[in-house]
């Protein structure tokens, strides 16, 4: 389910996009490395994909684009996401007995993200153009492993990007 709102204001110099969402997953596919012994007794391991259970995700996303001047644009985005397992049953030992891991953190689902970007178009005397851009992005801590293994959590981080483009 998604509910959104898009609008333009202030003589079309401000554009807003807002979305509320809710998604429910069933037969959620996960991967697991399990040990096995072949016909001649050699032990090894293999990665098996399986339907592990169910999850739900909900949140809100917002985007604002402001044309502050003819040459300056400001972009702001923000997102809150909550992603939880409803059911997560896994045969962790390869013995056919499933454990309930529904309390684990869902990987690759940061709770908070935001960014702020500035873009400036500088007109050159010969008809050329230089576009200057810089963006700051934040992402909260995120889990990287399906099984929430030790040392698989990415700390919250800020990323800064800057670039310039010249057009003749």
Tab-separated table of C-alpha atoms in Angstrom:
chain	number	residue	atom	x	y	z
A	1	UNK	CA	0.000	0.000	0.000
A	2	UNK	CA	1.238	3.481	-0.769
A	3	UNK	CA	-0.294	6.880	-0.254
A	4	UNK	CA	1.438	9.838	-1.849
A	5	UNK	CA	1.148	13.537	-2.419
A	6	UNK	CA	2.931	15.599	-5.033
A	7	UNK	CA	2.661	19.335	-5.348
A	8	UNK	CA	4.207	22.489	-6.728
A	9	UNK	CA	4.067	25.792	-4.879
A	10	UNK	CA	5.417	29.357	-4.885
A	11	UNK	CA	5.084	29.920	-8.634
A	12	UNK	CA	6.395	26.387	-9.284
A	13	UNK	CA	9.706	27.085	-7.520
A	14	UNK	CA	9.026	24.481	-4.793
A	15	UNK	CA	8.150	20.883	-5.597
A	16	UNK	CA	7.243	18.399	-2.853
A	17	UNK	CA	6.770	14.651	-2.956
A	18	UNK	CA	5.556	12.737	0.081
A	19	UNK	CA	4.873	9.010	0.371
A	20	UNK	CA	3.620	6.777	3.187
A	21	UNK	CA	4.018	3.067	2.519
A	22	UNK	CA	3.333	-0.381	3.949
A	23	UNK	CA	4.469	-3.652	2.383
A	24	UNK	CA	4.007	-7.191	3.663
A	25	UNK	CA	6.220	-9.988	2.318
A	26	UNK	CA	5.346	-13.682	2.507
A	27	UNK	CA	7.628	-16.553	1.438
A	28	UNK	CA	10.599	-14.272	2.037
A	29	UNK	CA	13.646	-15.794	0.308
A	30	UNK	CA	16.904	-15.986	2.247
A	31	UNK	CA	20.212	-17.805	1.672
A	32	UNK	CA	21.964	-20.131	4.067
A	33	UNK	CA	25.308	-21.942	3.926
A	34	UNK	CA	24.839	-25.510	5.137
A	35	UNK	CA	27.275	-28.409	5.536
A	36	UNK	CA	26.787	-31.656	3.612
A	37	UNK	CA	28.540	-34.963	3.025
A	38	UNK	CA	28.653	-36.399	-0.486
A	39	UNK	CA	28.222	-40.080	-1.467
A	40	UNK	CA	31.900	-40.936	-0.867
A	41	UNK	CA	32.120	-39.208	2.543
A	42	UNK	CA	33.660	-35.862	1.590
A	43	UNK	CA	32.330	-32.976	3.660
A	44	UNK	CA	31.731	-29.581	2.133
A	45	UNK	CA	29.189	-26.792	2.216
A	46	UNK	CA	26.729	-25.209	-0.157
A	47	UNK	CA	24.515	-22.139	-0.279
A	48	UNK	CA	20.813	-22.928	-0.308
A	49	UNK	CA	18.002	-20.446	-0.985
A	50	UNK	CA	14.830	-21.065	0.981
A	51	UNK	CA	11.508	-19.475	1.943
A	52	UNK	CA	12.231	-18.287	5.459
A	53	UNK	CA	9.086	-16.543	6.490
A	54	UNK	CA	7.377	-13.184	6.476
A	55	UNK	CA	8.251	-9.549	7.045
A	56	UNK	CA	6.595	-6.164	6.976
A	57	UNK	CA	8.027	-2.771	6.161
A	58	UNK	CA	6.472	0.640	6.605
A	59	UNK	CA	7.684	4.202	6.536
A	60	UNK	CA	7.583	7.662	5.102
A	61	UNK	CA	9.658	9.363	2.411
A	62	UNK	CA	9.764	13.075	1.650
A	63	UNK	CA	11.472	15.080	-1.065
A	64	UNK	CA	11.591	18.850	-1.525
A	65	UNK	CA	13.150	20.601	-4.520
A	66	UNK	CA	13.470	24.378	-4.256
A	67	UNK	CA	14.573	26.597	-7.126
A	68	UNK	CA	15.974	29.331	-4.887
A	69	UNK	CA	17.123	31.425	-7.842
A	70	UNK	CA	17.322	30.950	-11.585
A	71	UNK	CA	20.731	29.330	-11.088
A	72	UNK	CA	20.490	27.678	-7.634
A	73	UNK	CA	18.571	24.512	-6.792
A	74	UNK	CA	18.275	22.968	-3.301
A	75	UNK	CA	17.300	19.284	-2.932
A	76	UNK	CA	16.275	17.794	0.412
A	77	UNK	CA	15.210	14.183	1.009
A	78	UNK	CA	14.365	12.318	4.199
A	79	UNK	CA	13.158	8.775	4.866
A	80	UNK	CA	12.141	6.715	7.877
A	81	UNK	CA	11.785	2.960	7.367
A	82	UNK	CA	10.837	0.240	9.842
A	83	UNK	CA	11.370	-3.310	8.552
A	84	UNK	CA	10.658	-6.288	10.842
A	85	UNK	CA	10.380	-10.024	10.520
A	86	UNK	CA	6.926	-11.342	11.366
A	87	UNK	CA	8.185	-14.916	11.038
A	88	UNK	CA	11.721	-16.128	10.295
A	89	UNK	CA	12.144	-19.906	10.635
A	90	UNK	CA	15.538	-21.357	9.714
A	91	UNK	CA	17.216	-24.749	9.915
A	92	UNK	CA	20.496	-23.332	11.264
A	93	UNK	CA	22.233	-26.697	11.794
A	94	UNK	CA	21.027	-28.633	8.756
A	95	UNK	CA	19.258	-31.145	11.026
A	96	UNK	CA	15.693	-30.331	9.954
A	97	UNK	CA	14.848	-28.471	13.178
A	98	UNK	CA	13.848	-24.879	12.502
A	99	UNK	CA	14.683	-22.050	14.885
A	100	UNK	CA	12.568	-18.913	15.169
A	101	UNK	CA	14.846	-15.962	14.383
A	102	UNK	CA	12.051	-13.399	13.998
A	103	UNK	CA	13.796	-11.106	16.509
A	104	UNK	CA	16.737	-10.619	14.122
A	105	UNK	CA	17.319	-7.324	12.337
A	106	UNK	CA	16.377	-7.368	8.638
A	107	UNK	CA	19.529	-6.672	6.579
A	108	UNK	CA	19.994	-3.683	4.259
A	109	UNK	CA	17.152	-1.715	5.882
A	110	UNK	CA	18.464	1.475	7.488
A	111	UNK	CA	15.933	3.150	9.741
A	112	UNK	CA	16.888	6.737	8.824
A	113	UNK	CA	18.271	8.377	5.684
A	114	UNK	CA	18.467	11.974	4.540
A	115	UNK	CA	20.330	14.068	1.997
A	116	UNK	CA	20.864	17.721	1.211
A	117	UNK	CA	22.108	18.832	-2.185
A	118	UNK	CA	22.986	22.156	-3.765
A	119	UNK	CA	23.323	22.695	-7.518
A	120	UNK	CA	24.469	25.985	-9.023
A	121	UNK	CA	24.633	26.795	-12.768
A	122	UNK	CA	27.285	29.404	-13.557
A	123	UNK	CA	26.918	31.034	-16.973
A	124	UNK	CA	30.203	31.716	-18.769
A	125	UNK	CA	30.822	34.725	-20.997
A	126	UNK	CA	31.358	32.568	-24.112
A	127	UNK	CA	27.924	30.925	-23.799
A	128	UNK	CA	29.291	27.973	-21.841
A	129	UNK	CA	28.074	26.724	-18.491
A	130	UNK	CA	29.655	25.265	-15.352
A	131	UNK	CA	27.356	23.277	-13.056
A	132	UNK	CA	28.586	22.980	-9.467
A	133	UNK	CA	26.991	20.304	-7.281
A	134	UNK	CA	27.510	19.074	-3.745
A	135	UNK	CA	25.454	16.589	-1.735
A	136	UNK	CA	25.621	15.367	1.859
A	137	UNK	CA	23.949	12.012	2.605
A	138	UNK	CA	23.308	10.329	5.975
A	139	UNK	CA	22.352	6.702	6.620
A	140	UNK	CA	21.764	5.171	10.056
A	141	UNK	CA	23.327	1.883	11.173
A	142	UNK	CA	22.402	-1.109	9.035
A	143	UNK	CA	22.793	-4.873	9.337
A	144	UNK	CA	24.575	-6.614	6.427
A	145	UNK	CA	24.097	-10.292	7.339
A	146	UNK	CA	20.872	-12.305	7.236
A	147	UNK	CA	21.947	-14.007	10.467
A	148	UNK	CA	23.140	-10.819	12.231
A	149	UNK	CA	26.643	-12.285	12.509
A	150	UNK	CA	29.367	-10.679	14.594
A	151	UNK	CA	30.968	-7.643	12.882
A	152	UNK	CA	28.359	-7.425	10.083
A	153	UNK	CA	26.800	-4.152	11.200
A	154	UNK	CA	27.642	-1.067	9.165
A	155	UNK	CA	27.868	1.966	11.424
A	156	UNK	CA	25.866	5.073	10.656
A	157	UNK	CA	27.658	7.207	8.102
A	158	UNK	CA	27.798	10.461	6.256
A	159	UNK	CA	28.858	10.616	2.623
A	160	UNK	CA	29.788	13.861	0.903
A	161	UNK	CA	29.951	14.213	-2.866
A	162	UNK	CA	31.010	17.208	-4.937
A	163	UNK	CA	31.418	17.594	-8.661
A	164	UNK	CA	31.470	20.143	-11.440
A	165	UNK	CA	30.488	19.820	-15.077
A	166	UNK	CA	31.654	22.167	-17.824
A	167	UNK	CA	29.704	22.553	-21.060
A	168	UNK	CA	30.965	24.689	-23.917
